[in-house]
Amino acid sequence: MMADGSSGSVEIRDATKRFGGVTAVDGVCLTVRPGTFSALLGPSGCGKTTLLRLVAGFESPTRGSILIGGEPMDDVPSYRRPANTVFQHYALFPHMDVERNVGYALRQQRPRIDRSEQRRRIDEALELVQLGGYGKRHARELSGGQQQRVALARALISRPQVLLLDEPLSALDAKLRHAMQLELKQLQQQLGITFVFVTHDQQEAMSMADRVAVMRDGRILQEAPPEHVYDFPADTFVADFVGTMNLFRGRLVTREGDTATVQTPAGTKLVGCALSHDLLSPGQPAALAVRPERIVLSLGAERAAGPSSAVTALRAHVRTRTFLGDQVSYQADSPDVGRVTVLQARTAAGTDGLAAPGDQVTLEWALDVAHVIPDTGKEAAEHGADVGLNPPPKESGR
Amino acid sequence: MYRVMGAPAVVWYLLFLAAPLIVLLVVSLGRRSPNGGYQPGLTLEQYGQLGTRWTAFANTVELGLVGTVVCLMVAYPMAYVLATRGGRYKTILLALVVVPFWTSLLIRTYAWVFLLGNSGIPALLRDLGIAEGVRLLNTPFAVVLGIVYNYLPLMILPIFVSLDRIDQGIRQASKDLGAGPARTFLRITLPLSAPGIISGVLLVFVPVLGEYLIPVLLGGGQIYFLGNALADLFFQSRNWPFGAAVATAFIALVMVLIGFYRKAASRLAPGTEQEGML
């Protein structure tokens, strides 16, 4: 349809969506480049599904505009948009068999596509999702994973510029979910169609997407490649939501260029890199963030790296040690910063050389793995406590 | 255990279904005694004169069909709006549809006698200078109106249920895949609400066929339903065997009609046999 370079792009310009007094999407700007796999990640109620529905055309923005393939979608109804959706609960047509479900979009096209061409494309789409030969089955005879594939084939058959996926894997069990993640990623690369994927599961977003947009309260907090989001989270909410993070909360003392100092309530001063533009005024809430796997734990009081200003060293004693197979996880208490989580790779069999509960240890980390970031409040911390293992409940249909 | 639990059902069926039908059949094979009532016999002569009540048969089926179709055409949009736009008032609005049913059929229908009578709507039309000499009462229109008014809830309820059951996401999926509102309605909403339509049509059509009160009050004896013919045969001319023959023939006709209808319905909406009522 469009040959120029913008085909397949999605542009969200300052979009706001209010439902009554509730602002579900709040001034979001986002550009998705053609042929990429983007994830909208956030807890339930953060507005990610509403944002997707704005792109699909099921909702219209209260303010702002949406462009698909460079074209404004303001007055374009969902049935004329070059974007198709894979719904959370599949939304297969219950009165049609697999074939008629998959071919639905083709039958809507004018001028009509002739029968044999429809046939060919339906078979092709079913092959694509590895459901060849299932055409005559009824949707209710299929398993959840198979229904998911039918929904995918149905949405892809008309070759939309953009495929929107609304938590499509959340109803599948863990094993199937992992398999489908790989498959979706492959499918996206194979077809070159832009995928926008909504999820509350950070692992899912990280493993599939080229870019991740972390959302909270209707806003995008950070939009970057997954590695960047993991390594350089924008604030404590993102840091906590994505992976496990040690957050030492306090107040900003000084900011000099790329380094900043945070003082914890206990009075300890911690130094780290500072990238945020929102971190300027001394006294504002801030936290030092260090990933557990970046901390070096050594037995006793001696420092592994030797005395250096580029390294922070703390004394602590081990409370628990958890065996994770290839890794060992420690919970240690430091008088300076409180509870610290440390993740250590296991290099030898058995427990030789590992610290045990009660042991005095030294925790060290390099300056460049510690980041001073704005502290956006306690609720993020509470939220982060169970992220990863227990994703929050599904977002409501709002 | 099941035997004990099943006993009331068996007794009920024997006493109130099988026994009356057998009595009806037996009486229909007898003769009218000289001063009315029943005289035993074994003859088909009553069935031979069924033709004399042809008008009543035709009236019943014709007005029953028209009434049911009009009922469907009024009920479907109402049910659709209730189910899709009702929001949180859905249940209240639905209950309001049923509220008129709390008054007795007789009173509701009698109210229409006044409304349609000469001092009702025709008088209003005359006073407003819109139309002169309009006759509404005792016309087929009045009978159909009475049918639609009285049976509307029976049509709305099953259609509402089937529409309400359709996941909003399914309609959205249809639009997402390129079907506009009209095609989404024809390809998705209408077929998925077919079980409700099928149930509603049966729930209205079958009792309307046996309607007695509405033709009497609103048709004024001009529009003669089978129910009225039967009442006359049993209570006026006291020709029980002929009345029984008419009733038996009528039951057979209804069963044939329902049989055809169900066959057609199952072709239109496969898989609805288990779900639909009756």
XYZ file of C-alpha atoms in Angstrom:
676
model
C 0.000 0.000 0.000
C 2.746 2.418 0.984
C 6.230 2.121 -0.343
C 7.919 4.858 1.623
C 10.083 4.209 4.634
C 7.417 5.052 7.191
C 5.229 2.028 6.374
C 4.952 -0.005 9.551
C 5.845 2.819 11.893
C 3.675 3.837 14.811
C 3.816 7.324 16.188
C 1.995 8.367 19.301
C 1.978 12.128 19.709
C 1.172 13.451 23.141
C -1.777 11.071 23.534
C -4.047 11.393 26.556
C -7.072 9.227 27.292
C -9.478 9.986 30.100
C -12.382 7.810 31.215
C -14.601 10.062 33.278
C -12.277 11.363 35.944
C -9.610 8.708 35.437
C -6.642 9.442 33.228
C -5.586 6.101 31.765
C -3.006 7.467 29.341
C -1.339 10.731 30.207
C 0.478 12.654 27.499
C 2.364 9.732 25.988
C 4.827 10.283 23.159
C 6.267 7.187 21.531
C 7.746 6.335 18.183
C 7.956 2.714 17.077
C 10.239 2.177 14.116
C 9.099 -0.057 11.241
C 9.864 -3.732 11.558
C 10.759 -3.633 15.230
C 9.409 -5.549 18.189
C 8.330 -3.186 20.940
C 6.994 -4.058 24.356
C 4.769 -1.906 26.543
C 5.597 -3.079 30.038
C 3.968 -2.119 33.289
C 1.848 -3.264 36.216
C -1.914 -3.626 35.899
C -3.699 -0.314 35.512
C -0.656 1.496 34.135
C -2.464 2.301 30.892
C -0.557 0.008 28.553
C -3.644 -1.790 27.263
C -5.474 1.519 26.785
C -2.507 2.807 24.810
C -2.658 -0.268 22.584
C -6.395 0.187 22.116
C -5.786 3.784 21.042
C -3.487 2.490 18.330
C -5.976 -0.215 17.318
C -8.783 2.325 17.154
C -11.026 0.809 19.828
C -10.669 4.013 21.810
C -10.069 7.509 20.564
C -7.648 9.766 22.397
C -9.018 12.614 24.488
C -6.058 14.635 23.239
C -3.147 14.013 20.912
C -2.934 11.843 17.847
C -1.832 8.479 16.522
C -0.041 7.903 13.235
C 0.423 4.530 11.586
C 2.751 4.332 8.597
C 3.052 8.090 8.742
C -0.688 8.622 8.262
C -2.846 10.305 10.902
C -5.466 7.901 12.276
C -7.699 10.548 13.874
C -10.750 9.818 11.732
C -9.873 6.288 10.694
C -12.069 3.606 12.326
C -10.492 0.376 13.519
C -11.722 -1.543 10.462
C -9.751 0.717 8.133
C -6.506 0.844 10.115
C -3.493 -1.065 8.792
C -3.049 -2.641 12.230
C -4.513 -5.895 13.531
C -4.832 -7.106 17.091
C -4.236 -10.386 18.881
C -6.549 -10.275 21.880
C -5.755 -11.450 25.366
C -8.562 -14.016 25.317
C -8.138 -14.714 21.595
C -11.704 -13.570 20.734
C -12.084 -16.276 18.090
C -15.462 -16.350 16.358
C -17.231 -19.235 18.081
C -19.584 -19.958 15.172
C -16.807 -20.493 12.657
C -14.221 -23.203 12.169
C -10.498 -22.463 12.152
C -10.416 -21.848 8.416
C -13.262 -19.357 8.454
C -11.749 -17.603 11.451
C -8.397 -17.257 9.744
C -9.896 -16.186 6.434
C -12.210 -13.581 7.976
C -10.075 -10.559 7.117
C -9.718 -11.729 3.505
C -13.486 -11.986 3.110
C -13.856 -8.356 4.203
C -11.559 -6.998 1.525
C -12.948 -5.162 -1.514
C -12.498 -5.842 -4.355
C -13.160 -9.452 -3.477
C -10.313 -11.912 -3.367
C -11.165 -14.999 -5.361
C -11.753 -18.320 -3.652
C -8.595 -20.109 -4.730
C -6.433 -17.190 -3.650
C -8.203 -17.114 -0.266
C -7.682 -20.854 0.072
C -3.977 -20.516 -0.698
C -3.461 -17.708 1.785
C -5.410 -19.463 4.542
C -3.274 -22.573 4.114
C -0.166 -20.428 4.095
C -1.209 -18.621 7.280
C -2.006 -21.904 9.025
C 1.378 -23.304 7.996
C 3.009 -20.162 9.342
C 1.660 -20.862 12.835
C 2.181 -24.616 12.456
C -1.497 -25.477 12.321
C -1.551 -26.981 8.836
C -4.447 -29.419 8.535
C -6.426 -27.886 11.391
C -8.640 -25.827 9.084
C -11.845 -27.792 9.601
C -11.518 -28.010 13.370
C -13.753 -25.959 15.568
C -12.146 -23.346 17.807
C -13.513 -24.936 20.978
C -11.834 -28.245 20.114
C -8.394 -26.637 20.279
C -6.091 -26.138 23.246
C -5.280 -22.661 24.545
C -1.971 -22.595 22.704
C -3.595 -23.671 19.463
C -6.340 -21.071 19.825
C -3.608 -18.513 20.330
C -2.022 -19.568 17.051
C -5.343 -19.302 15.242
C -5.754 -15.758 16.578
C -2.244 -14.979 15.372
C -2.848 -16.417 11.888
C -6.154 -14.545 11.688
C -4.493 -11.237 12.522
C -1.540 -11.773 10.187
C -3.306 -13.076 7.098
C -4.050 -9.644 5.642
C -0.415 -8.631 6.208
C -1.067 -5.568 8.381
C 1.686 -2.993 8.787
C 1.499 -3.398 12.522
C 0.484 -6.279 14.757
C -0.787 -5.324 18.215
C -0.615 -8.026 20.864
C -2.531 -7.544 24.113
C -0.973 -9.875 26.689
C -1.520 -12.766 24.307
C 0.450 -15.274 26.346
C -0.915 -14.558 29.813
C -3.495 -17.353 29.652
C -0.918 -20.021 28.787
C 1.064 -22.112 31.239
C 4.707 -21.233 31.845
C 6.286 -23.810 29.553
C 4.031 -23.063 26.597
C 4.537 -19.366 27.216
C 8.302 -19.701 26.815
C 7.909 -21.694 23.624
C 5.484 -19.129 22.214
C 7.822 -16.269 23.126
C 10.549 -17.765 20.983
C 8.107 -18.467 18.191
C 6.642 -14.970 18.213
C 10.112 -13.476 18.056
C 11.029 -15.689 15.103
C 7.757 -14.928 13.364
C 8.327 -11.216 13.763
C 11.813 -11.442 12.285
C 10.609 -13.669 9.471
C 7.722 -11.388 8.460
C 9.332 -8.048 9.234
C 6.009 -6.712 10.510
C 6.095 -4.215 13.372
C 4.978 -5.882 16.605
C 3.732 -3.910 19.603
C 3.373 -6.218 22.553
C 1.653 -5.383 25.841
C 2.723 -7.318 28.924
C 3.074 -7.065 32.681
C 5.781 -9.734 32.645
C 9.211 -8.088 32.581
C 10.955 -11.320 31.649
C 8.669 -11.654 28.632
C 9.309 -8.075 27.545
C 13.071 -8.403 28.028
C 13.397 -11.671 26.129
C 11.389 -10.678 23.058
C 11.474 -6.961 22.467
C 13.942 -4.775 20.628
C 12.724 -1.865 22.691
C 10.853 -1.784 25.971
C 8.645 1.059 27.174
C 8.068 0.877 30.922
C 4.784 2.486 31.927
C 3.293 3.651 35.177
C 0.186 5.745 35.870
C -0.448 6.368 32.192
C 3.052 7.639 31.450
C 6.108 6.120 29.855
C 8.936 6.272 32.373
C 11.616 4.873 30.114
C 11.794 3.694 26.537
C 15.008 1.950 25.477
C 16.479 -1.385 24.406
C 15.954 -4.020 27.122
C 19.640 -4.136 28.057
C 19.641 -0.410 28.590
C 16.498 -0.535 30.734
C 18.084 -3.267 32.814
C 21.487 -1.634 33.162
C 20.432 2.002 33.391
C 16.924 2.190 34.856
C 15.453 5.674 34.807
C 14.157 5.647 38.371
C 13.481 3.402 41.344
C 10.193 2.190 39.883
C 11.791 0.917 36.695
C 14.752 -0.442 38.622
C 12.477 -2.429 40.850
C 10.029 -3.552 38.196
C 12.682 -4.923 35.901
C 14.679 -7.735 37.476
C 15.934 -7.663 41.055
C 17.598 -4.536 42.321
C 19.241 -3.385 45.539
C 17.894 0.075 46.229
C 19.573 2.102 48.946
C 17.182 4.983 49.453
C 18.064 8.368 50.812
C 18.515 11.939 49.696
C 20.736 13.497 47.102
C 23.738 15.267 48.598
C 25.717 16.400 45.588
C 25.634 16.029 41.845
C 28.745 16.730 39.824
C 28.442 15.850 36.194
C 28.043 12.115 35.922
C 28.549 11.286 39.570
C 26.273 11.857 42.483
C 26.227 11.138 46.197
C 23.285 9.832 48.176
C 23.003 9.877 51.938
C 20.976 7.123 53.557
C 18.872 7.740 56.674
C 21.658 5.958 58.628
C 24.060 8.642 57.472
C 26.077 6.556 55.046
C 27.177 8.369 51.925
C 27.121 6.330 48.727
C 28.554 7.389 45.386
C 27.353 6.293 41.964
C 26.925 7.336 38.350
C 24.084 9.692 37.628
C 22.544 9.961 34.169
C 19.124 11.312 35.016
C 18.211 14.864 34.112
C 15.688 14.855 36.931
C 18.382 14.596 39.567
C 19.704 18.046 40.236
C 18.581 19.522 43.512
C 20.290 18.408 46.714
C 17.870 17.004 49.254
C 15.532 15.393 46.737
C 14.678 11.712 47.257
C 17.150 9.495 45.471
C 18.491 5.983 45.682
C 21.634 4.121 44.817
C 20.805 1.108 42.687
C 23.079 -1.925 42.335
C 22.182 -5.226 40.683
C 22.782 -8.262 42.924
C 25.079 -9.930 40.387
C 27.299 -6.847 40.284
C 28.217 -7.096 43.949
C 31.332 -9.010 44.902
C 31.054 -10.855 48.174
C 34.172 -11.963 49.995
C 34.579 -13.671 53.349
C 35.957 -11.712 56.274
C 36.906 -8.089 56.379
C 39.498 -7.947 53.629
C 38.712 -6.210 50.400
C 39.055 -8.246 47.260
C 39.811 -5.301 45.023
C 42.054 -3.524 47.453
C 41.485 0.035 48.665
C 40.298 2.257 45.843
C 38.106 5.290 45.504
C 36.393 3.707 42.483
C 35.010 0.936 44.640
C 32.457 0.974 47.406
C 32.990 -1.545 50.192
C 30.595 -2.388 53.000
C 30.695 -4.785 55.893
C 27.772 -7.086 56.356
C 26.824 -10.406 57.824
C 25.034 -13.126 55.915
C 21.499 -13.967 56.947
C 20.442 -16.512 54.339
C 21.975 -18.379 51.458
C 19.777 -19.806 48.700
C 20.927 -22.400 46.216
C 19.756 -21.619 42.659
C 21.652 -24.226 40.635
C 24.079 -22.155 38.615
C 24.032 -19.349 41.143
C 23.890 -18.701 44.839
C 21.789 -15.915 46.270
C 22.615 -14.258 49.583
C 20.658 -11.970 51.826
C 23.089 -9.948 53.902
C 22.567 -7.213 56.493
C 24.778 -4.183 56.502
C 24.723 -1.668 59.358
C 25.192 1.085 56.784
C 22.547 0.344 54.190
C 20.360 -2.448 55.548
C 19.364 -5.537 53.590
C 21.469 -6.387 50.520
C 20.838 -9.130 47.972
C 23.900 -10.644 46.321
C 24.000 -13.107 43.455
C 27.147 -15.132 42.953
C 27.981 -17.506 40.100
C 28.853 -20.977 41.283
C 32.250 -21.980 40.004
C 32.829 -25.137 42.015
C 30.770 -28.065 43.247
C 29.591 -28.221 46.821
C 29.628 -25.350 49.275
C 33.389 -24.799 49.542
C 34.310 -21.158 49.557
C 30.730 -19.992 50.001
C 29.680 -17.813 52.864
C 27.270 -19.324 55.366
C 24.540 -17.623 57.404
C 26.160 -15.691 60.252
C 29.459 -15.115 58.438
C 30.998 -11.673 58.346
C 31.525 -10.619 54.739
C 32.658 -7.651 52.712
C 30.472 -6.425 49.861
C 32.091 -4.456 47.071
C 31.004 -2.902 43.848
C 32.595 -0.684 41.252
C 31.489 2.878 40.836
C 30.214 2.333 37.288
C 27.713 -0.388 38.238
C 26.083 1.748 40.904
C 23.540 4.274 39.693
C 22.034 7.159 41.528
C 18.441 7.493 40.350
C 15.412 9.524 41.414
C 13.346 7.821 44.097
C 9.719 7.780 42.952
C 8.292 6.503 46.201
C 7.750 3.560 48.444
C 5.001 1.903 46.455
C 7.500 0.985 43.816
C 9.548 -0.837 46.405
C 6.589 -2.789 47.682
C 5.672 -3.624 44.154
C 9.139 -4.759 43.269
C 9.263 -7.205 46.143
C 7.471 -9.890 44.201
C 8.130 -8.927 40.626
C 9.593 -11.614 38.477
C 8.338 -14.592 40.382
C 4.797 -13.401 40.948
C 3.653 -11.037 38.233
C 0.848 -8.761 39.346
C -2.710 -9.778 38.478
C -3.903 -9.223 34.963
C -4.845 -5.756 33.956
C -8.547 -5.185 33.881
C -10.265 -4.615 30.578
C -10.276 -0.860 31.061
C -33.280 -43.160 44.725
C -33.754 -41.849 41.188
C -36.941 -43.833 40.978
C -38.366 -42.076 44.023
C -37.219 -38.663 42.848
C -38.638 -39.282 39.393
C -42.061 -40.330 40.643
C -43.646 -36.857 40.781
C -42.503 -36.183 37.210
C -43.942 -39.466 35.974
C -47.234 -38.880 37.776
C -47.382 -35.351 36.423
C -46.826 -36.429 32.848
C -49.375 -39.226 33.091
C -52.021 -37.125 34.788
C -51.664 -33.823 32.985
C -50.195 -34.704 29.620
C -50.875 -38.282 28.572
C -54.339 -38.682 30.117
C -55.871 -35.444 28.706
C -54.443 -36.165 25.275
C -55.911 -39.638 25.295
C -59.285 -38.285 26.448
C -59.124 -35.654 23.701
C -58.354 -38.272 21.072
C -61.102 -40.611 22.275
C -63.709 -37.840 22.364
C -62.698 -36.689 18.880
C -63.595 -40.121 17.547
C -67.108 -40.027 19.058
C -70.407 -38.364 18.132
C -72.310 -35.383 19.480
C -75.230 -36.600 21.529
C -78.564 -35.053 20.463
C -78.657 -32.530 23.305
C -74.925 -31.760 23.207
C -71.845 -33.251 24.812
C -70.313 -36.561 23.949
C -71.685 -39.875 22.783
C -69.244 -42.764 22.448
C -68.369 -43.876 18.967
C -65.532 -44.765 16.664
C -65.754 -42.604 13.612
C -63.605 -40.111 11.707
C -66.612 -38.023 10.637
C -65.620 -35.136 12.935
C -62.289 -34.860 11.143
C -64.195 -34.791 7.859
C -65.735 -31.403 8.692
C -62.484 -29.727 9.789
C -62.727 -27.663 6.631
C -65.636 -25.692 8.077
C -63.236 -24.157 10.586
C -60.644 -23.284 7.984
C -60.959 -19.518 8.604
C -60.109 -19.967 12.249
C -57.055 -22.104 11.358
C -55.906 -19.598 8.764
C -56.512 -16.589 11.035
C -54.614 -18.174 13.873
C -51.573 -19.143 11.853
C -51.530 -15.926 9.861
C -51.958 -13.472 12.724
C -49.765 -15.650 14.931
C -46.982 -15.412 12.363
C -47.453 -11.704 11.772
C -47.604 -11.050 15.514
C -44.462 -13.089 16.122
C -42.528 -11.413 13.330
C -43.556 -7.911 14.443
C -42.698 -8.896 17.993
C -39.237 -9.998 16.837
C -38.714 -6.800 14.915
C -39.599 -4.683 17.940
C -37.811 -6.885 20.462
C -34.478 -7.310 18.683
C -33.479 -3.635 18.581
C -34.658 -3.225 22.182
C -32.679 -6.235 23.362
C -29.684 -5.044 21.347
C -29.685 -1.605 22.915
C -30.200 -3.062 26.388
C -27.374 -5.560 25.974
C -24.841 -3.286 24.311
C -25.648 0.178 25.644
C -27.357 -0.677 28.927
C -24.192 -0.237 30.964
C -24.809 -0.538 34.663
C -28.542 0.116 34.226
C -28.842 -3.030 32.123
C -30.595 -5.155 34.724
C -32.904 -2.359 35.829
C -33.939 -1.601 32.265
C -34.499 -5.288 31.650
C -36.653 -5.553 34.768
C -38.728 -2.592 33.525
C -39.529 -4.557 30.395
C -41.073 -7.237 32.586
C -42.908 -4.887 34.955
C -46.147 -4.682 32.866
C -46.353 -8.448 33.266
C -47.132 -7.973 36.934
C -50.599 -6.798 35.933
C -52.975 -9.486 34.759
C -53.273 -10.169 31.059
C -56.987 -9.343 31.212
C -56.467 -5.868 32.663
C -53.600 -5.045 30.330
C -55.626 -6.052 27.321
C -58.739 -4.269 28.572
C -56.730 -1.073 28.826
C -56.069 -1.347 25.115
C -59.813 -1.685 24.479
C -60.254 1.830 25.848
C -57.173 3.198 24.147
C -58.140 1.868 20.737
C -61.893 2.383 21.188
C -63.815 5.314 19.726
C -63.161 7.588 22.682
C -59.453 6.688 22.763
C -56.790 7.267 20.129
C -59.306 7.754 17.242
C -60.946 10.598 19.198
C -57.552 12.148 19.853
C -56.659 11.974 16.169
C -59.981 13.571 15.308
C -59.614 16.377 17.841
C -56.111 17.119 16.609
C -57.485 17.225 13.106
C -55.130 14.547 11.874
C -57.584 11.934 10.740
C -61.325 11.460 10.754
C -63.206 8.251 11.389
C -60.246 6.021 12.131
C -61.246 2.575 13.327
C -58.663 0.730 15.375
C -60.555 -1.605 17.690
C -61.864 -4.871 16.246
C -59.337 -4.888 13.431
C -56.478 -7.315 12.686
C -54.178 -4.429 13.577
C -55.592 -4.329 17.116
C -55.097 -8.073 17.510
C -51.486 -7.934 16.302
C -50.854 -4.953 18.571
C -52.277 -6.887 21.516
C -50.078 -9.869 20.678
C -46.928 -7.767 20.350
C -47.645 -5.824 23.511
C -48.383 -8.866 25.622
C -45.689 -11.191 24.331
C -42.837 -8.743 23.890
C -40.994 -9.681 27.115
C -40.981 -13.342 26.090
C -39.159 -12.312 22.941
C -36.828 -9.759 24.507
C -35.531 -11.924 27.351
C -33.972 -14.805 25.362
C -32.600 -12.440 22.714
C -31.121 -10.226 25.400
C -29.462 -13.210 27.048
C -27.874 -14.394 23.812
C -26.697 -10.889 22.895
C -25.402 -10.221 26.372
C -23.349 -13.401 26.210
C -21.388 -12.248 23.154
C -17.945 -11.152 24.274
C -17.305 -7.520 23.388
C -13.877 -8.608 22.162
C -15.435 -10.711 19.416
C -17.186 -7.721 17.899
C -13.994 -5.723 18.217
C -12.013 -8.497 16.561
C -14.411 -8.375 13.624
C -13.966 -4.626 13.224
C -10.245 -4.970 13.719
C -10.125 -7.431 10.821
C -11.790 -5.038 8.444
C -15.544 -5.524 8.841
C -17.516 -2.315 9.323
C -20.415 -2.024 11.791
C -23.034 -3.356 9.353
C -21.007 -6.388 8.313
C -19.976 -7.054 11.900
C -23.649 -7.136 12.813
C -24.593 -9.466 9.960
C -21.617 -11.833 10.235
C -21.035 -11.890 13.982
C -23.768 -10.444 16.160
C -26.791 -11.797 14.305
C -25.567 -15.407 13.930
C -24.368 -15.479 17.525
C -27.746 -14.268 18.778
C -29.612 -16.861 16.685
C -30.244 -19.174 19.655
C -32.065 -16.325 21.395
C -34.116 -15.542 18.310
C -35.048 -19.194 17.892
C -36.129 -19.518 21.523
C -37.972 -16.199 21.491
C -39.903 -17.047 18.356
C -41.047 -20.383 19.823
C -41.874 -18.814 23.179
C -44.129 -16.281 21.460
C -45.521 -18.193 18.497
C -46.718 -21.291 20.351
C -48.775 -19.570 23.057
C -50.088 -17.007 20.560
C -51.574 -19.873 18.541
C -53.671 -20.781 21.552
C -54.620 -17.158 22.252
C -58.250 -16.609 23.218
C -58.495 -13.372 25.164
C -56.787 -10.967 22.768
C -58.994 -11.803 19.726
C -62.089 -11.603 21.905
C -61.276 -8.201 23.421
C -59.383 -6.496 20.617
C -60.814 -8.398 17.662
C -64.392 -8.102 18.886
C -65.456 -11.454 17.486
C -64.543 -10.298 13.976
C -61.162 -11.922 14.096
C -61.737 -15.449 15.053
C -58.866 -17.499 16.443
C -58.856 -21.234 16.918
C -59.102 -20.713 20.650
C -62.352 -18.823 20.093
C -63.635 -21.505 17.750
C -62.927 -24.124 20.392
C -64.650 -22.117 23.113
C -67.717 -21.827 20.897
C -67.730 -25.498 20.034
C -67.471 -26.601 23.641
C -69.610 -23.996 25.376
C -72.089 -22.700 22.775
C -72.913 -25.491 20.345
C -71.749 -28.092 22.834
C -70.271 -30.186 20.051
C -67.545 -31.850 22.093
C -66.391 -34.454 19.577
C -65.933 -31.859 16.843
C -64.192 -29.512 19.294
C -61.893 -32.354 20.295
C -61.163 -33.105 16.633
C -60.310 -29.458 15.954
C -58.031 -29.372 19.014
C -56.289 -32.604 18.022
C -55.755 -31.421 14.478
C -54.430 -28.160 15.835
C -51.941 -29.875 18.159
C -50.741 -31.970 15.221
C -50.358 -28.827 13.101
C -48.335 -27.029 15.777
C -46.069 -30.030 16.192
C -45.441 -30.174 12.462
C -44.755 -26.427 12.342
C -42.309 -26.648 15.240
C -40.626 -29.622 13.625
C -40.054 -27.702 10.402
C -38.976 -24.642 12.307
C -36.396 -26.484 14.336
C -35.007 -28.107 11.250
C -34.664 -24.762 9.523
C -33.226 -23.160 12.644
C -30.565 -25.814 13.097
C -29.481 -25.270 9.524
C -29.296 -21.500 10.027
C -27.470 -21.700 13.325
C -25.715 -25.049 13.747
C -25.113 -26.143 17.293
C -28.100 -24.313 18.715
C -30.232 -27.412 19.269
C -28.712 -28.032 22.692
C -28.783 -24.400 23.723
C -32.141 -23.221 22.459
C -35.224 -23.737 24.562
C -37.964 -26.205 23.621
